[in-house]
Structure formats: C-alpha cells, structure tokens
Amino acid sequence: ENAAESPVRAGAHSWRIRFSPWVPGRYEWRLTAAAGTEQAVEKGSFTCVAGRAPGFVRLAEKDKRYFEFTGGDFYFPVGHNLRSPDDTRSENRDPEVTENVRWARKAGTRAYEKWFGRMRENGENFTRVWMCPWWAGLEWNEAHQGYHGLDYYNQANAARLDRIMEMAEKEGIYINLETMNHGALSTKVDDDWVQNPLNQSTQPGGYLRFASEFFDSQKAQEAHRNKLRYTIARWGYSRAIAWWGVMTETEWVEGYFRSVRGHEASDKVPYVPWIPRPYESHEYKEKVIDWIDATCQYMAETDAHPHPVSGHFSMAYYGEELWRKKHVDVVHNNTYTELVEWWKAAPFAADDGIADVITFYSSHYAPLAAAKPLMVGEWGGSPYGSDAGHLSAELHTGSWVMAMTRCA
C-alpha cells in the first residue's frame, strides 16, 4: 500500500481505436492501413443504444456562457485542482500537509482514486490535471523515468492517464486536461526550457536555440500537432474530459513574458546560450496568442467528440487578447489576491479579500465572455504562503462566490 507506483506493461503492443458516440443509432466504420505500396482495409458497423450517462460536456446550445451535457442537462463545475499527485513546494511549507504530500508522491494514480471518491461524496464534479514532465507528460528528456527524448511517447504516463479517465468516469468527475505546461517553454518562471528535449544547447537531438522559436518552427509545430493528435486519439473518447487546455499560465512562456515583463528580467538573467539577449522583445507576444487560437481550432477539428478547447493565464489581468479569439471556448484565469496589483484602481481597492477579487474579475471579463464560460482556475491569498486552514477557507469562499457571480 505504501510502495511507489510503478506501471508494468502486460501483454503485447497493440493499436486501438477509441470512439464514443453520443447519439444512439447505427454507425459504420472503415479502417485503412498502408505500408509502402501495400494497403489493408477493414470495415464494419455497430449500434449505439441509449445509456444512463449524461454525455459529454459542451457549451450550452441556448446560452454559451454556461456548460451542459450532450444529453441536455446543465453542468456547473464544482471542484479543485489536482494538477499532479504532489507538489514539492508544499512539502515543507505546512506540517499539516507534509505527510499527505509524501504519500501522494508514491501513490500516483491511487491518490486520484482516493480523491475522486471523496470529491463525489462531497458533491464535487470537476478537476484540472496537467500533462507535464513530472506527471502524465508524453515527451521529455531521457534523464526522467519513462522518457526517451523527442518522438517517443511515455507509455507509462499514458497508462496513468488511461486509469485517471476510467476513475473519473466512474466517480462523475470531469477534467480540464492541460496538454502543455508553461515551464516547458519558460526561461523565467518554472523555467524548464533547459531540460526541454527541443533545446539544442543542452539536449542531444534538440534543434531550437531559444524557447521563443517554438512558435516559428515548422518542424516543432508538426511534432507538437502529432502529439496532440495522439492525445486526442487516446483520450478524446472519454466523457471525463470537460475541456482540453492548450497551455497553462501563458504569460510565463518565454515568447509572451519577454513582452510584458521582459524589462524586469533583462538585467537579471545570467548569460547562457539558450536564453536570448537582449531579453526584452515584442516580437513573439502576438505569435503566442495566435498559436493558441490556431491550436484550439486544430484540436476541435481533429477531435471526433464535442470537447471545448481553451487556453489559460495565471495572472488575472492578462489574457484579454486571447479571450477575444474565435476558437478559444473558455475564459480562464487565476485570481490570487497577492498578485492583483492591477486591481488597485478597482472599486474594491481597499479590500484584498478573495470574494471581492473574484467578483471584480467576473464583472470585468463578462463582456469578453458574452458567448463563453468564465472560469477561475486557481484563487487564494498567496500561491505559496497560505497555511492549510487558510487555503481551506478560501476554497469554500471562492466556490460560493463563483456560484453567485457571472462565472460558469
């Protein structure tokens, strides 16, 4: 029970096709496989009958500011983030959580089994999971267990996500699955670019000098879309997907950060060959936004199932240019009171309570969310400094405030 989780392959490798109809009826399928000049074709049919599940989460047909199931029932997300089983930043911050953090690190998907059950028992139906190098990612450098560099997908992590989807469906939990974390392309905040297998300075086989170049490189874009195609093919079938996330905390990605906060970093970043000089640049910000919008479109068109797609910003005052984009389905920011200097001119400038911050965020972004759900991904006083009791109180407060405001 206390041993670390270690996936073991059972049986031979095989190809599978996953498809979940949400409309009853007869379906026909045709499969074509080609190798050189040889081609094989198989075809068949099956009948889908009505079941008891409510269906997939989608934007409501009558009012796209809210979610509903394909069966027509209303869906209001209530839950909290379970980004990965543990967060090493929390281990020594509060004695109340240390033991649980260490247990979850070993437990892996067993932690989600426990948490999803407790969430269902307490009326929760939503969470957020990241595909990141330390948890459920597909591609990273060989120094990390299960990874083998570029163009090899971590099958142990894929199996973990298989199990998470199965458990979520069982317990009625719907997941915002983030397909890329900001740190992979960051040289400032959660800066993992140094370990990214695309980095030509630090990783064998890498072919990009700077993280910002990711958005210009045709080779990198084709590889990333192949990975997204695999992600959709493997987990798009699941009704446990609430919506796909293209990128977490976009403002920390190097291409965006160099524009909005680059002046702060220009003189503080020591010279290394994989960090650009001069650092400050406005060349890539619009490219990052356009890339997220285009990626949302690609994922929606590639997915045979009706999952929404969106991006995400960490700071409550970034993202307006993205939320105006056509193919971005959900307005999605964080609202930490410690990080909301921009709101000081707001009506609630004298009160930094989380209830007021979320209320102002909701009213400010409502015009941009006239046809999109409005979500707060994370909230609280401080992402690092609050103790367990304070976090618990803010979880309770924020959940009620969002139910009483414009948030979805």
PDB file of C-alpha atoms in Angstrom, residues 229-351:
ATOM      1  CA  ARG A 229      -3.356  14.139 -32.404  1.00  0.00           C
ATOM      2  CA  TYR A 230      -2.172  11.183 -30.323  1.00  0.00           C
ATOM      3  CA  THR A 231      -3.604  12.767 -27.162  1.00  0.00           C
ATOM      4  CA  ILE A 232      -6.999  13.275 -28.795  1.00  0.00           C
ATOM      5  CA  ALA A 233      -6.999   9.779 -30.297  1.00  0.00           C
ATOM      6  CA  ARG A 234      -6.197   8.168 -26.952  1.00  0.00           C
ATOM      7  CA  TRP A 235      -8.353  10.182 -24.535  1.00  0.00           C
ATOM      8  CA  GLY A 236     -10.823  12.131 -26.659  1.00  0.00           C
ATOM      9  CA  TYR A 237     -13.264   9.233 -26.378  1.00  0.00           C
ATOM     10  CA  SER A 238     -13.717   9.868 -22.668  1.00  0.00           C
ATOM     11  CA  ARG A 239     -16.684  11.824 -21.382  1.00  0.00           C
ATOM     12  CA  ALA A 240     -14.450  12.610 -18.368  1.00  0.00           C
ATOM     13  CA  ILE A 241     -12.796  15.358 -20.441  1.00  0.00           C
ATOM     14  CA  ALA A 242     -14.508  18.642 -19.567  1.00  0.00           C
ATOM     15  CA  TRP A 243     -12.315  20.579 -21.973  1.00  0.00           C
ATOM     16  CA  TRP A 244      -8.829  20.476 -23.463  1.00  0.00           C
ATOM     17  CA  GLY A 245      -6.262  23.027 -22.313  1.00  0.00           C
ATOM     18  CA  VAL A 246      -3.665  24.174 -24.858  1.00  0.00           C
ATOM     19  CA  MET A 247      -1.247  25.907 -22.463  1.00  0.00           C
ATOM     20  CA  THR A 248      -1.105  26.663 -18.736  1.00  0.00           C
ATOM     21  CA  GLU A 249      -0.162  30.119 -17.388  1.00  0.00           C
ATOM     22  CA  THR A 250       0.594  31.583 -20.802  1.00  0.00           C
ATOM     23  CA  GLU A 251       2.237  34.805 -19.597  1.00  0.00           C
ATOM     24  CA  TRP A 252       5.202  32.826 -18.218  1.00  0.00           C
ATOM     25  CA  VAL A 253       6.024  31.305 -21.622  1.00  0.00           C
ATOM     26  CA  GLU A 254       9.212  32.983 -22.827  1.00  0.00           C
ATOM     27  CA  GLY A 255       7.707  34.421 -26.019  1.00  0.00           C
ATOM     28  CA  TYR A 256       4.956  36.193 -24.053  1.00  0.00           C
ATOM     29  CA  PHE A 257       6.946  37.053 -20.928  1.00  0.00           C
ATOM     30  CA  ARG A 258       9.652  38.853 -22.921  1.00  0.00           C
ATOM     31  CA  SER A 259       6.993  41.335 -23.998  1.00  0.00           C
ATOM     32  CA  VAL A 260       5.055  42.030 -20.803  1.00  0.00           C
ATOM     33  CA  ARG A 261       7.721  41.617 -18.104  1.00  0.00           C
ATOM     34  CA  GLY A 262      10.909  41.249 -20.117  1.00  0.00           C
ATOM     35  CA  HIS A 263      12.329  44.568 -18.898  1.00  0.00           C
ATOM     36  CA  GLU A 264      12.404  43.141 -15.371  1.00  0.00           C
ATOM     37  CA  ALA A 265      14.381  40.107 -16.487  1.00  0.00           C
ATOM     38  CA  SER A 266      16.760  41.701 -18.984  1.00  0.00           C
ATOM     39  CA  ASP A 267      19.480  42.512 -16.463  1.00  0.00           C
ATOM     40  CA  LYS A 268      18.773  39.646 -14.087  1.00  0.00           C
ATOM     41  CA  VAL A 269      19.119  36.664 -16.389  1.00  0.00           C
ATOM     42  CA  PRO A 270      22.752  35.461 -16.474  1.00  0.00           C
ATOM     43  CA  TYR A 271      24.160  34.723 -19.894  1.00  0.00           C
ATOM     44  CA  VAL A 272      23.618  31.201 -21.114  1.00  0.00           C
ATOM     45  CA  PRO A 273      23.345  30.223 -24.789  1.00  0.00           C
ATOM     46  CA  TRP A 274      19.687  29.172 -24.525  1.00  0.00           C
ATOM     47  CA  ILE A 275      18.351  32.497 -23.150  1.00  0.00           C
ATOM     48  CA  PRO A 276      18.105  35.314 -25.725  1.00  0.00           C
ATOM     49  CA  ARG A 277      19.951  38.633 -25.420  1.00  0.00           C
ATOM     50  CA  PRO A 278      18.538  41.204 -25.433  1.00  0.00           C
ATOM     51  CA  TYR A 279      15.779  39.507 -23.485  1.00  0.00           C
ATOM     52  CA  GLU A 280      13.045  42.089 -23.812  1.00  0.00           C
ATOM     53  CA  SER A 281      11.176  41.716 -27.109  1.00  0.00           C
ATOM     54  CA  HIS A 282       7.696  42.361 -28.502  1.00  0.00           C
ATOM     55  CA  GLU A 283       8.225  40.073 -31.472  1.00  0.00           C
ATOM     56  CA  TYR A 284       6.558  36.949 -30.108  1.00  0.00           C
ATOM     57  CA  LYS A 285       3.618  38.002 -27.936  1.00  0.00           C
ATOM     58  CA  GLU A 286       1.110  38.099 -30.786  1.00  0.00           C
ATOM     59  CA  LYS A 287       2.558  34.874 -32.194  1.00  0.00           C
ATOM     60  CA  VAL A 288       1.881  33.104 -28.894  1.00  0.00           C
ATOM     61  CA  ILE A 289      -1.735  34.301 -28.844  1.00  0.00           C
ATOM     62  CA  ASP A 290      -2.322  33.366 -32.491  1.00  0.00           C
ATOM     63  CA  TRP A 291      -0.716  29.965 -31.870  1.00  0.00           C
ATOM     64  CA  ILE A 292      -3.083  29.184 -29.000  1.00  0.00           C
ATOM     65  CA  ASP A 293      -6.092  30.195 -31.092  1.00  0.00           C
ATOM     66  CA  ALA A 294      -4.895  28.111 -34.057  1.00  0.00           C
ATOM     67  CA  THR A 295      -4.180  25.160 -31.780  1.00  0.00           C
ATOM     68  CA  CYS A 296      -7.670  25.393 -30.295  1.00  0.00           C
ATOM     69  CA  GLN A 297      -9.055  25.250 -33.818  1.00  0.00           C
ATOM     70  CA  TYR A 298      -6.843  22.285 -34.730  1.00  0.00           C
ATOM     71  CA  MET A 299      -7.853  20.293 -31.662  1.00  0.00           C
ATOM     72  CA  ALA A 300     -11.561  20.976 -32.153  1.00  0.00           C
ATOM     73  CA  GLU A 301     -11.383  19.937 -35.811  1.00  0.00           C
ATOM     74  CA  THR A 302      -9.305  16.836 -35.040  1.00  0.00           C
ATOM     75  CA  ASP A 303     -11.460  15.609 -32.158  1.00  0.00           C
ATOM     76  CA  ALA A 304     -14.404  13.438 -33.193  1.00  0.00           C
ATOM     77  CA  HIS A 305     -16.033  14.294 -29.865  1.00  0.00           C
ATOM     78  CA  PRO A 306     -17.540  17.658 -28.844  1.00  0.00           C
ATOM     79  CA  HIS A 307     -14.965  18.768 -26.253  1.00  0.00           C
ATOM     80  CA  PRO A 308     -14.399  22.525 -25.817  1.00  0.00           C
ATOM     81  CA  VAL A 309     -10.805  23.829 -26.081  1.00  0.00           C
ATOM     82  CA  SER A 310      -9.156  26.800 -24.381  1.00  0.00           C
ATOM     83  CA  GLY A 311      -6.014  28.427 -23.008  1.00  0.00           C
ATOM     84  CA  HIS A 312      -5.152  29.765 -19.549  1.00  0.00           C
ATOM     85  CA  PHE A 313      -3.446  32.719 -17.835  1.00  0.00           C
ATOM     86  CA  SER A 314      -2.056  32.784 -14.318  1.00  0.00           C
ATOM     87  CA  MET A 315      -2.473  36.492 -13.655  1.00  0.00           C
ATOM     88  CA  ALA A 316      -5.997  37.893 -13.584  1.00  0.00           C
ATOM     89  CA  TYR A 317      -5.039  40.952 -15.630  1.00  0.00           C
ATOM     90  CA  TYR A 318      -3.568  39.126 -18.635  1.00  0.00           C
ATOM     91  CA  GLY A 319      -5.415  37.374 -21.425  1.00  0.00           C
ATOM     92  CA  GLU A 320      -7.878  39.850 -22.914  1.00  0.00           C
ATOM     93  CA  GLU A 321      -6.359  39.490 -26.384  1.00  0.00           C
ATOM     94  CA  LEU A 322      -6.748  35.714 -26.202  1.00  0.00           C
ATOM     95  CA  TRP A 323     -10.302  35.695 -24.888  1.00  0.00           C
ATOM     96  CA  ARG A 324     -11.366  37.722 -27.935  1.00  0.00           C
ATOM     97  CA  LYS A 325     -10.205  34.966 -30.280  1.00  0.00           C
ATOM     98  CA  LYS A 326     -12.786  32.971 -32.210  1.00  0.00           C
ATOM     99  CA  HIS A 327     -11.610  29.438 -31.465  1.00  0.00           C
ATOM    100  CA  VAL A 328     -10.975  29.839 -27.718  1.00  0.00           C
ATOM    101  CA  ASP A 329     -14.018  28.411 -25.939  1.00  0.00           C
ATOM    102  CA  VAL A 330     -13.459  29.276 -22.257  1.00  0.00           C
ATOM    103  CA  VAL A 331     -12.192  32.436 -20.487  1.00  0.00           C
ATOM    104  CA  HIS A 332      -9.823  31.022 -17.854  1.00  0.00           C
ATOM    105  CA  ASN A 333      -7.595  32.937 -15.386  1.00  0.00           C
ATOM    106  CA  ASN A 334      -6.283  32.631 -11.848  1.00  0.00           C
ATOM    107  CA  THR A 335      -7.081  35.230  -9.153  1.00  0.00           C
ATOM    108  CA  TYR A 336      -4.578  35.368  -6.276  1.00  0.00           C
ATOM    109  CA  THR A 337      -5.065  38.416  -4.065  1.00  0.00           C
ATOM    110  CA  GLU A 338      -1.294  38.710  -3.556  1.00  0.00           C
ATOM    111  CA  LEU A 339      -0.802  39.126  -7.308  1.00  0.00           C
ATOM    112  CA  VAL A 340      -3.520  41.605  -8.216  1.00  0.00           C
ATOM    113  CA  GLU A 341      -1.744  44.983  -8.157  1.00  0.00           C
ATOM    114  CA  TRP A 342      -3.571  45.823 -11.378  1.00  0.00           C
ATOM    115  CA  TRP A 343      -6.876  45.800  -9.494  1.00  0.00           C
ATOM    116  CA  LYS A 344      -5.847  48.550  -7.078  1.00  0.00           C
ATOM    117  CA  ALA A 345      -7.750  51.071  -9.195  1.00  0.00           C
ATOM    118  CA  ALA A 346     -10.822  48.859  -8.986  1.00  0.00           C
ATOM    119  CA  PRO A 347     -13.869  49.518  -6.813  1.00  0.00           C
ATOM    120  CA  PHE A 348     -12.539  47.002  -4.300  1.00  0.00           C
ATOM    121  CA  ALA A 349      -9.082  48.551  -3.973  1.00  0.00           C
ATOM    122  CA  ALA A 350      -9.479  48.906  -0.210  1.00  0.00           C
ATOM    123  CA  ASP A 351     -10.236  45.203   0.281  1.00  0.00           C
TER     124      ASP A 351
END
